[in-house]
């Protein structure tokens, strides 16, 4: 058995495991730090017509359509209008949308978005798993005495 490849496979598996652990810690940190830490799935229950915002008025649009979301937060049902509208409405009736809400004031919410740290931690996770798989493959080749 070639001790160099054996050692290299163990190092790759260890480094891959550390990278995966770092990615999971980064994701956990991002979830703890963000202000809107409550997560729920909201449903568009109504679409209201109203006056457009500043950008819509500048474009000469007369009507804007705003989605009204219903969601459960902290055991209570909330029905709130989303602050951003459009013409046409960016949402449709009965559409399910992932949201984040403020734990202290559940009536305050925003659409769930991918943060830069989430994308980075996901990339780290896949990198770590790839390194682990490469180390495992090298380990198997060494154990079968093919290297």
Short mmCIF file of N, CA and C in Angstrom, two decimals:
data_model
loop_
_atom_site.label_atom_id
_atom_site.label_comp_id
_atom_site.label_asym_id
_atom_site.label_seq_id
_atom_site.Cartn_x
_atom_site.Cartn_y
_atom_site.Cartn_z
N UNK A 1 0.85 -1.17 0.00
CA UNK A 1 0.00 0.00 0.00
C UNK A 1 0.90 1.24 0.00
N UNK A 2 0.62 2.17 -0.89
CA UNK A 2 1.42 3.38 -1.01
C UNK A 2 1.01 4.36 0.08
N UNK A 3 1.94 4.66 0.99
CA UNK A 3 1.60 5.49 2.15
C UNK A 3 1.33 6.94 1.74
N UNK A 4 1.91 7.41 0.64
CA UNK A 4 1.66 8.79 0.21
C UNK A 4 0.19 8.98 -0.17
N UNK A 5 -0.35 8.08 -1.00
CA UNK A 5 -1.74 8.21 -1.42
C UNK A 5 -2.70 7.95 -0.26
N UNK A 6 -2.30 7.03 0.63
CA UNK A 6 -3.12 6.76 1.81
C UNK A 6 -3.22 8.03 2.67
N UNK A 7 -2.09 8.65 2.92
CA UNK A 7 -2.07 9.89 3.72
C UNK A 7 -2.82 11.00 3.01
N UNK A 8 -2.63 11.12 1.70
CA UNK A 8 -3.32 12.16 0.94
C UNK A 8 -4.83 11.98 1.00
N UNK A 9 -5.29 10.74 0.92
CA UNK A 9 -6.74 10.50 0.98
C UNK A 9 -7.30 10.90 2.35
N UNK A 10 -6.58 10.59 3.42
CA UNK A 10 -7.03 10.95 4.76
C UNK A 10 -7.04 12.48 4.91
N UNK A 11 -6.02 13.15 4.38
CA UNK A 11 -5.96 14.61 4.45
C UNK A 11 -7.12 15.23 3.67
N UNK A 12 -7.40 14.71 2.47
CA UNK A 12 -8.50 15.24 1.67
C UNK A 12 -9.85 15.06 2.37
N UNK A 13 -10.07 13.90 2.94
CA UNK A 13 -11.34 13.67 3.65
C UNK A 13 -11.45 14.61 4.85
N UNK A 14 -10.35 14.80 5.57
CA UNK A 14 -10.37 15.70 6.73
C UNK A 14 -10.61 17.14 6.32
N UNK A 15 -9.89 17.61 5.31
CA UNK A 15 -10.06 18.99 4.84
C UNK A 15 -11.48 19.20 4.31
N UNK A 16 -11.98 18.23 3.57
CA UNK A 16 -13.36 18.33 3.07
C UNK A 16 -14.36 18.43 4.20
N UNK A 17 -14.16 17.63 5.24
CA UNK A 17 -15.05 17.69 6.41
C UNK A 17 -14.99 19.03 7.11
N UNK A 18 -13.80 19.60 7.21
CA UNK A 18 -13.65 20.93 7.83
C UNK A 18 -14.35 21.99 6.99
N UNK A 19 -14.20 21.92 5.67
CA UNK A 19 -14.85 22.90 4.79
C UNK A 19 -16.38 22.79 4.89
N UNK A 20 -16.89 21.57 4.94
CA UNK A 20 -18.34 21.38 5.10
C UNK A 20 -18.81 21.96 6.43
N UNK A 21 -18.05 21.71 7.50
CA UNK A 21 -18.41 22.25 8.82
C UNK A 21 -18.40 23.78 8.81
N UNK A 22 -17.41 24.38 8.15
CA UNK A 22 -17.35 25.84 8.04
C UNK A 22 -18.56 26.39 7.29
N UNK A 23 -18.96 25.71 6.24
CA UNK A 23 -20.12 26.19 5.48
C UNK A 23 -21.39 26.12 6.32
N UNK A 24 -21.55 25.07 7.09
CA UNK A 24 -22.74 24.94 7.95
C UNK A 24 -22.72 25.98 9.07
N UNK A 25 -21.54 26.28 9.61
CA UNK A 25 -21.44 27.32 10.64
C UNK A 25 -21.75 28.69 10.06
N UNK A 26 -21.30 28.95 8.83
CA UNK A 26 -21.61 30.22 8.18
C UNK A 26 -23.10 30.39 7.94
N UNK A 27 -23.76 29.35 7.53
CA UNK A 27 -25.21 29.40 7.30
C UNK A 27 -25.95 29.61 8.63
N UNK A 28 -25.50 28.94 9.68
CA UNK A 28 -26.12 29.10 10.99
C UNK A 28 -25.93 30.53 11.51
N UNK A 29 -24.74 31.09 11.31
CA UNK A 29 -24.47 32.46 11.73
C UNK A 29 -25.37 33.44 10.99
N UNK A 30 -25.53 33.26 9.70
CA UNK A 30 -26.38 34.16 8.90
C UNK A 30 -27.83 34.09 9.37
N UNK A 31 -28.31 32.91 9.72
CA UNK A 31 -29.68 32.77 10.20
C UNK A 31 -29.89 33.45 11.55
N UNK A 32 -28.87 33.39 12.42
CA UNK A 32 -29.00 34.01 13.75
C UNK A 32 -28.92 35.52 13.69
N UNK A 33 -28.12 36.08 12.80
CA UNK A 33 -27.86 37.52 12.77
C UNK A 33 -28.98 38.31 12.10
N UNK A 34 -29.63 37.75 11.13
CA UNK A 34 -30.60 38.53 10.36
C UNK A 34 -31.80 38.95 11.19
N UNK A 35 -32.30 40.14 10.90
CA UNK A 35 -33.39 40.75 11.66
C UNK A 35 -34.71 40.01 11.44
N UNK A 36 -34.98 39.65 10.23
CA UNK A 36 -36.20 38.93 9.90
C UNK A 36 -35.91 37.44 9.97
N UNK A 37 -35.88 36.90 11.17
CA UNK A 37 -35.44 35.51 11.33
C UNK A 37 -36.57 34.50 11.26
N UNK A 38 -37.83 34.94 11.38
CA UNK A 38 -38.95 34.01 11.25
C UNK A 38 -39.19 33.66 9.80
N UNK A 39 -39.50 32.41 9.54
CA UNK A 39 -39.73 31.97 8.16
C UNK A 39 -41.12 31.38 8.05
N UNK A 40 -41.79 31.69 6.96
CA UNK A 40 -43.13 31.16 6.72
C UNK A 40 -43.40 31.13 5.23
N UNK A 41 -44.45 30.43 4.86
CA UNK A 41 -44.93 30.44 3.49
C UNK A 41 -46.23 31.21 3.47
N UNK A 42 -46.24 32.28 2.69
CA UNK A 42 -47.44 33.13 2.58
C UNK A 42 -48.18 32.79 1.29
N UNK A 43 -49.46 33.06 1.29
CA UNK A 43 -50.30 32.85 0.12
C UNK A 43 -50.91 34.18 -0.30
N UNK A 44 -50.90 34.45 -1.60
CA UNK A 44 -51.54 35.66 -2.11
C UNK A 44 -53.04 35.42 -2.08
N UNK A 45 -53.74 36.17 -1.21
CA UNK A 45 -55.18 35.97 -1.05
C UNK A 45 -56.00 37.04 -1.76
N UNK A 46 -55.35 38.12 -2.14
CA UNK A 46 -56.08 39.22 -2.77
C UNK A 46 -55.09 40.09 -3.53
N UNK A 47 -55.58 40.74 -4.57
CA UNK A 47 -54.77 41.72 -5.30
C UNK A 47 -55.56 43.02 -5.32
N UNK A 48 -54.95 44.07 -4.74
CA UNK A 48 -55.62 45.37 -4.62
C UNK A 48 -55.09 46.34 -5.66
N UNK A 49 -55.99 47.12 -6.24
CA UNK A 49 -55.58 48.19 -7.14
C UNK A 49 -55.45 49.47 -6.33
N UNK A 50 -54.38 50.22 -6.57
CA UNK A 50 -54.14 51.46 -5.84
C UNK A 50 -53.25 52.35 -6.69
N UNK A 51 -52.90 53.51 -6.15
CA UNK A 51 -52.05 54.44 -6.89
C UNK A 51 -50.63 53.91 -6.93
N UNK A 52 -49.90 54.22 -7.99
CA UNK A 52 -48.53 53.72 -8.10
C UNK A 52 -47.58 54.46 -7.17
N UNK A 53 -46.43 53.86 -6.98
CA UNK A 53 -45.40 54.53 -6.20
C UNK A 53 -44.69 55.56 -7.07
N UNK A 54 -43.63 56.14 -6.56
CA UNK A 54 -42.92 57.22 -7.25
C UNK A 54 -42.39 56.77 -8.62
N UNK A 55 -41.86 55.58 -8.68
CA UNK A 55 -41.31 55.07 -9.94
C UNK A 55 -42.43 54.85 -10.95
N UNK A 56 -43.55 54.30 -10.50
CA UNK A 56 -44.69 54.07 -11.39
C UNK A 56 -45.26 55.36 -11.93
N UNK A 57 -45.36 56.39 -11.08
CA UNK A 57 -45.87 57.69 -11.54
C UNK A 57 -44.93 58.30 -12.56
N UNK A 58 -43.62 58.14 -12.35
CA UNK A 58 -42.64 58.68 -13.29
C UNK A 58 -42.77 58.02 -14.65
N UNK A 59 -43.19 56.76 -14.68
CA UNK A 59 -43.37 56.05 -15.95
C UNK A 59 -44.73 56.33 -16.59
N UNK A 60 -45.58 57.06 -15.88
CA UNK A 60 -46.90 57.40 -16.41
C UNK A 60 -47.95 56.33 -16.20
N UNK A 61 -47.72 55.43 -15.27
CA UNK A 61 -48.69 54.37 -14.98
C UNK A 61 -49.73 54.91 -14.01
N UNK A 62 -51.00 54.61 -14.26
CA UNK A 62 -52.08 55.14 -13.43
C UNK A 62 -52.52 54.19 -12.33
N UNK A 63 -52.45 52.90 -12.56
CA UNK A 63 -52.86 51.92 -11.56
C UNK A 63 -51.71 50.97 -11.26
N UNK A 64 -51.56 50.66 -9.99
CA UNK A 64 -50.61 49.66 -9.55
C UNK A 64 -51.40 48.58 -8.82
N UNK A 65 -50.94 47.37 -8.90
CA UNK A 65 -51.60 46.25 -8.24
C UNK A 65 -50.69 45.71 -7.14
N UNK A 66 -51.24 45.60 -5.96
CA UNK A 66 -50.49 45.17 -4.78
C UNK A 66 -51.05 43.84 -4.28
N UNK A 67 -50.15 42.92 -3.96
CA UNK A 67 -50.56 41.61 -3.45
C UNK A 67 -50.81 41.70 -1.95
N UNK A 68 -51.83 41.01 -1.49
CA UNK A 68 -52.12 40.88 -0.06
C UNK A 68 -51.78 39.45 0.32
N UNK A 69 -50.87 39.32 1.28
CA UNK A 69 -50.39 38.01 1.71
C UNK A 69 -51.06 37.59 3.01
N UNK A 70 -51.35 36.32 3.14
CA UNK A 70 -51.82 35.74 4.40
C UNK A 70 -50.79 34.69 4.82
N UNK A 71 -50.38 34.77 6.08
CA UNK A 71 -49.37 33.83 6.59
C UNK A 71 -49.54 33.66 8.09
N UNK A 72 -49.07 32.53 8.58
CA UNK A 72 -49.08 32.26 10.01
C UNK A 72 -47.71 32.57 10.59
N UNK A 73 -47.70 33.36 11.67
CA UNK A 73 -46.47 33.69 12.37
C UNK A 73 -46.74 33.64 13.86
N UNK A 74 -45.93 32.90 14.56
CA UNK A 74 -46.06 32.77 16.01
C UNK A 74 -47.47 32.32 16.41
N UNK A 75 -48.07 31.46 15.61
CA UNK A 75 -49.37 30.89 15.92
C UNK A 75 -50.57 31.76 15.57
N UNK A 76 -50.35 32.90 14.95
CA UNK A 76 -51.46 33.78 14.57
C UNK A 76 -51.47 33.98 13.06
N UNK A 77 -52.65 34.23 12.53
CA UNK A 77 -52.81 34.48 11.10
C UNK A 77 -52.68 35.98 10.85
N UNK A 78 -51.82 36.34 9.90
CA UNK A 78 -51.63 37.74 9.51
C UNK A 78 -52.03 37.89 8.06
N UNK A 79 -52.64 39.02 7.76
CA UNK A 79 -53.04 39.34 6.39
C UNK A 79 -52.53 40.75 6.12
N UNK A 80 -51.46 40.86 5.32
CA UNK A 80 -50.80 42.14 5.10
C UNK A 80 -50.56 42.38 3.62
N UNK A 81 -50.66 43.65 3.25
CA UNK A 81 -50.40 44.06 1.88
C UNK A 81 -48.90 44.26 1.69
N UNK A 82 -48.39 43.74 0.58
CA UNK A 82 -46.97 43.90 0.27
C UNK A 82 -46.74 45.30 -0.26
N UNK A 83 -45.68 45.93 0.20
CA UNK A 83 -45.45 47.34 -0.11
C UNK A 83 -45.09 47.62 -1.57
N UNK A 84 -44.59 46.63 -2.27
CA UNK A 84 -44.19 46.84 -3.67
C UNK A 84 -45.26 46.28 -4.60
N UNK A 85 -45.66 47.10 -5.51
CA UNK A 85 -46.67 46.67 -6.48
C UNK A 85 -46.11 46.72 -7.89
N UNK A 86 -46.99 46.60 -8.84
CA UNK A 86 -46.57 46.65 -10.23
C UNK A 86 -47.77 46.62 -11.15
N UNK A 87 -47.51 46.90 -12.39
CA UNK A 87 -48.55 46.82 -13.42
C UNK A 87 -47.92 46.13 -14.61
N UNK A 88 -48.17 44.87 -14.80
CA UNK A 88 -49.09 43.98 -14.10
C UNK A 88 -48.53 43.58 -12.73
N UNK A 89 -49.40 43.01 -11.91
CA UNK A 89 -49.01 42.58 -10.57
C UNK A 89 -47.95 41.47 -10.67
N UNK A 90 -46.87 41.59 -9.90
CA UNK A 90 -45.83 40.56 -9.96
C UNK A 90 -46.24 39.22 -9.35
N UNK A 91 -47.41 39.15 -8.73
CA UNK A 91 -47.89 37.91 -8.10
C UNK A 91 -49.25 37.54 -8.67
N UNK A 92 -49.64 36.30 -8.48
CA UNK A 92 -50.97 35.86 -8.91
C UNK A 92 -51.72 35.31 -7.70
N UNK A 93 -53.03 35.27 -7.80
CA UNK A 93 -53.85 34.76 -6.71
C UNK A 93 -53.48 33.32 -6.37
N UNK A 94 -53.50 33.02 -5.09
CA UNK A 94 -53.20 31.68 -4.54
C UNK A 94 -51.75 31.25 -4.76
N UNK A 95 -50.89 32.17 -5.13
CA UNK A 95 -49.47 31.86 -5.30
C UNK A 95 -48.83 31.73 -3.92
N UNK A 96 -48.03 30.71 -3.72
CA UNK A 96 -47.29 30.52 -2.47
C UNK A 96 -45.93 31.19 -2.59
N UNK A 97 -45.59 31.99 -1.59
CA UNK A 97 -44.34 32.75 -1.60
C UNK A 97 -43.65 32.56 -0.25
N UNK A 98 -42.36 32.28 -0.28
CA UNK A 98 -41.59 32.17 0.96
C UNK A 98 -41.26 33.56 1.47
N UNK A 99 -41.52 33.79 2.76
CA UNK A 99 -41.25 35.10 3.35
C UNK A 99 -40.44 34.93 4.62
N UNK A 100 -39.90 36.05 5.09
CA UNK A 100 -39.25 36.14 6.39
C UNK A 100 -39.96 37.24 7.15
N UNK A 101 -40.20 37.03 8.44
CA UNK A 101 -40.87 38.05 9.24
C UNK A 101 -40.07 38.33 10.50
N UNK A 102 -40.31 39.50 11.07
CA UNK A 102 -39.66 39.92 12.30
C UNK A 102 -40.33 39.18 13.46
N UNK A 103 -39.54 38.49 14.26
CA UNK A 103 -40.08 37.71 15.37
C UNK A 103 -40.78 38.63 16.38
N UNK A 104 -40.22 39.81 16.63
CA UNK A 104 -40.80 40.72 17.61
C UNK A 104 -42.06 41.40 17.09
N UNK A 105 -42.11 41.68 15.80
CA UNK A 105 -43.28 42.30 15.18
C UNK A 105 -43.62 41.50 13.93
N UNK A 106 -44.36 40.41 14.08
CA UNK A 106 -44.63 39.50 12.95
C UNK A 106 -45.38 40.14 11.79
N UNK A 107 -46.01 41.29 12.01
CA UNK A 107 -46.70 41.94 10.90
C UNK A 107 -45.72 42.57 9.91
N UNK A 108 -44.47 42.68 10.29
CA UNK A 108 -43.43 43.20 9.38
C UNK A 108 -42.77 42.01 8.69
N UNK A 109 -42.82 42.00 7.38
CA UNK A 109 -42.26 40.87 6.63
C UNK A 109 -41.60 41.36 5.35
N UNK A 110 -40.87 40.46 4.74
CA UNK A 110 -40.28 40.70 3.42
C UNK A 110 -40.15 39.36 2.72
N UNK A 111 -39.98 39.40 1.42
CA UNK A 111 -39.80 38.17 0.66
C UNK A 111 -38.46 37.55 1.04
N UNK A 112 -38.43 36.23 1.12
CA UNK A 112 -37.17 35.56 1.44
C UNK A 112 -36.25 35.70 0.25
N UNK A 113 -35.05 36.11 0.53
CA UNK A 113 -34.09 36.33 -0.55
C UNK A 113 -32.80 35.58 -0.26
N UNK A 114 -32.09 35.29 -1.31
CA UNK A 114 -30.80 34.64 -1.17
C UNK A 114 -29.77 35.71 -0.82
N UNK A 115 -29.15 35.56 0.32
CA UNK A 115 -28.10 36.48 0.73
C UNK A 115 -26.76 36.00 0.16
N UNK A 116 -25.82 36.92 0.09
CA UNK A 116 -24.50 36.58 -0.42
C UNK A 116 -23.85 35.49 0.42
N UNK A 117 -24.03 35.58 1.75
CA UNK A 117 -23.41 34.57 2.62
C UNK A 117 -24.04 33.19 2.40
N UNK A 118 -25.33 33.14 2.09
CA UNK A 118 -25.97 31.85 1.81
C UNK A 118 -25.41 31.22 0.54
N UNK A 119 -25.20 32.04 -0.48
CA UNK A 119 -24.63 31.54 -1.73
C UNK A 119 -23.19 31.07 -1.49
N UNK A 120 -22.44 31.85 -0.71
CA UNK A 120 -21.06 31.50 -0.40
C UNK A 120 -20.99 30.20 0.41
N UNK A 121 -21.86 30.08 1.42
CA UNK A 121 -21.82 28.87 2.24
C UNK A 121 -22.27 27.64 1.45
N UNK A 122 -23.19 27.84 0.51
CA UNK A 122 -23.61 26.73 -0.34
C UNK A 122 -22.45 26.29 -1.24
N UNK A 123 -21.71 27.25 -1.78
CA UNK A 123 -20.54 26.92 -2.59
C UNK A 123 -19.48 26.20 -1.77
N UNK A 124 -19.26 26.67 -0.54
CA UNK A 124 -18.31 26.00 0.34
C UNK A 124 -18.74 24.56 0.64
N UNK A 125 -20.03 24.39 0.85
CA UNK A 125 -20.56 23.05 1.14
C UNK A 125 -20.27 22.10 -0.02
N UNK A 126 -20.58 22.53 -1.24
CA UNK A 126 -20.35 21.66 -2.40
C UNK A 126 -18.86 21.42 -2.63
N UNK A 127 -18.03 22.43 -2.38
CA UNK A 127 -16.59 22.26 -2.50
C UNK A 127 -16.10 21.22 -1.49
N UNK A 128 -16.54 21.34 -0.24
CA UNK A 128 -16.14 20.40 0.80
C UNK A 128 -16.58 18.98 0.49
N UNK A 129 -17.80 18.84 -0.01
CA UNK A 129 -18.29 17.50 -0.36
C UNK A 129 -17.48 16.92 -1.52
N UNK A 130 -17.13 17.76 -2.49
CA UNK A 130 -16.31 17.29 -3.62
C UNK A 130 -14.95 16.82 -3.14
N UNK A 131 -14.35 17.57 -2.23
CA UNK A 131 -13.05 17.18 -1.69
C UNK A 131 -13.17 15.86 -0.93
N UNK A 132 -14.24 15.70 -0.16
CA UNK A 132 -14.47 14.44 0.58
C UNK A 132 -14.63 13.26 -0.38
N UNK A 133 -15.39 13.46 -1.45
CA UNK A 133 -15.60 12.39 -2.43
C UNK A 133 -14.28 12.03 -3.11
N UNK A 134 -13.48 13.05 -3.47
CA UNK A 134 -12.18 12.78 -4.09
C UNK A 134 -11.28 12.01 -3.12
N UNK A 135 -11.28 12.42 -1.85
CA UNK A 135 -10.49 11.70 -0.85
C UNK A 135 -10.97 10.28 -0.65
N UNK A 136 -12.29 10.08 -0.64
CA UNK A 136 -12.84 8.74 -0.50
C UNK A 136 -12.50 7.85 -1.68
N UNK A 137 -12.56 8.42 -2.89
CA UNK A 137 -12.20 7.67 -4.09
C UNK A 137 -10.73 7.27 -4.05
N UNK A 138 -9.87 8.20 -3.66
CA UNK A 138 -8.45 7.91 -3.54
C UNK A 138 -8.21 6.85 -2.46
N UNK A 139 -8.95 6.93 -1.38
CA UNK A 139 -8.85 5.94 -0.30
C UNK A 139 -9.20 4.54 -0.81
N UNK A 140 -10.30 4.45 -1.57
CA UNK A 140 -10.71 3.15 -2.12
C UNK A 140 -9.66 2.59 -3.08
N UNK A 141 -9.14 3.46 -3.95
CA UNK A 141 -8.11 2.99 -4.89
C UNK A 141 -6.88 2.50 -4.16
N UNK A 142 -6.52 3.19 -3.09
CA UNK A 142 -5.36 2.78 -2.30
C UNK A 142 -5.65 1.48 -1.55
N UNK A 143 -6.84 1.36 -1.00
CA UNK A 143 -7.20 0.15 -0.25
C UNK A 143 -7.27 -1.08 -1.15
N UNK A 144 -7.68 -0.88 -2.42
CA UNK A 144 -7.75 -1.99 -3.36
C UNK A 144 -6.39 -2.24 -4.02
N UNK A 145 -5.39 -1.49 -3.59
CA UNK A 145 -4.00 -1.62 -4.06
C UNK A 145 -3.88 -1.36 -5.56
N UNK A 146 -4.68 -0.40 -6.05
CA UNK A 146 -4.57 0.00 -7.44
C UNK A 146 -3.60 1.15 -7.61
N UNK A 147 -3.21 1.79 -6.52
CA UNK A 147 -2.22 2.88 -6.57
C UNK A 147 -1.02 2.53 -5.73
#
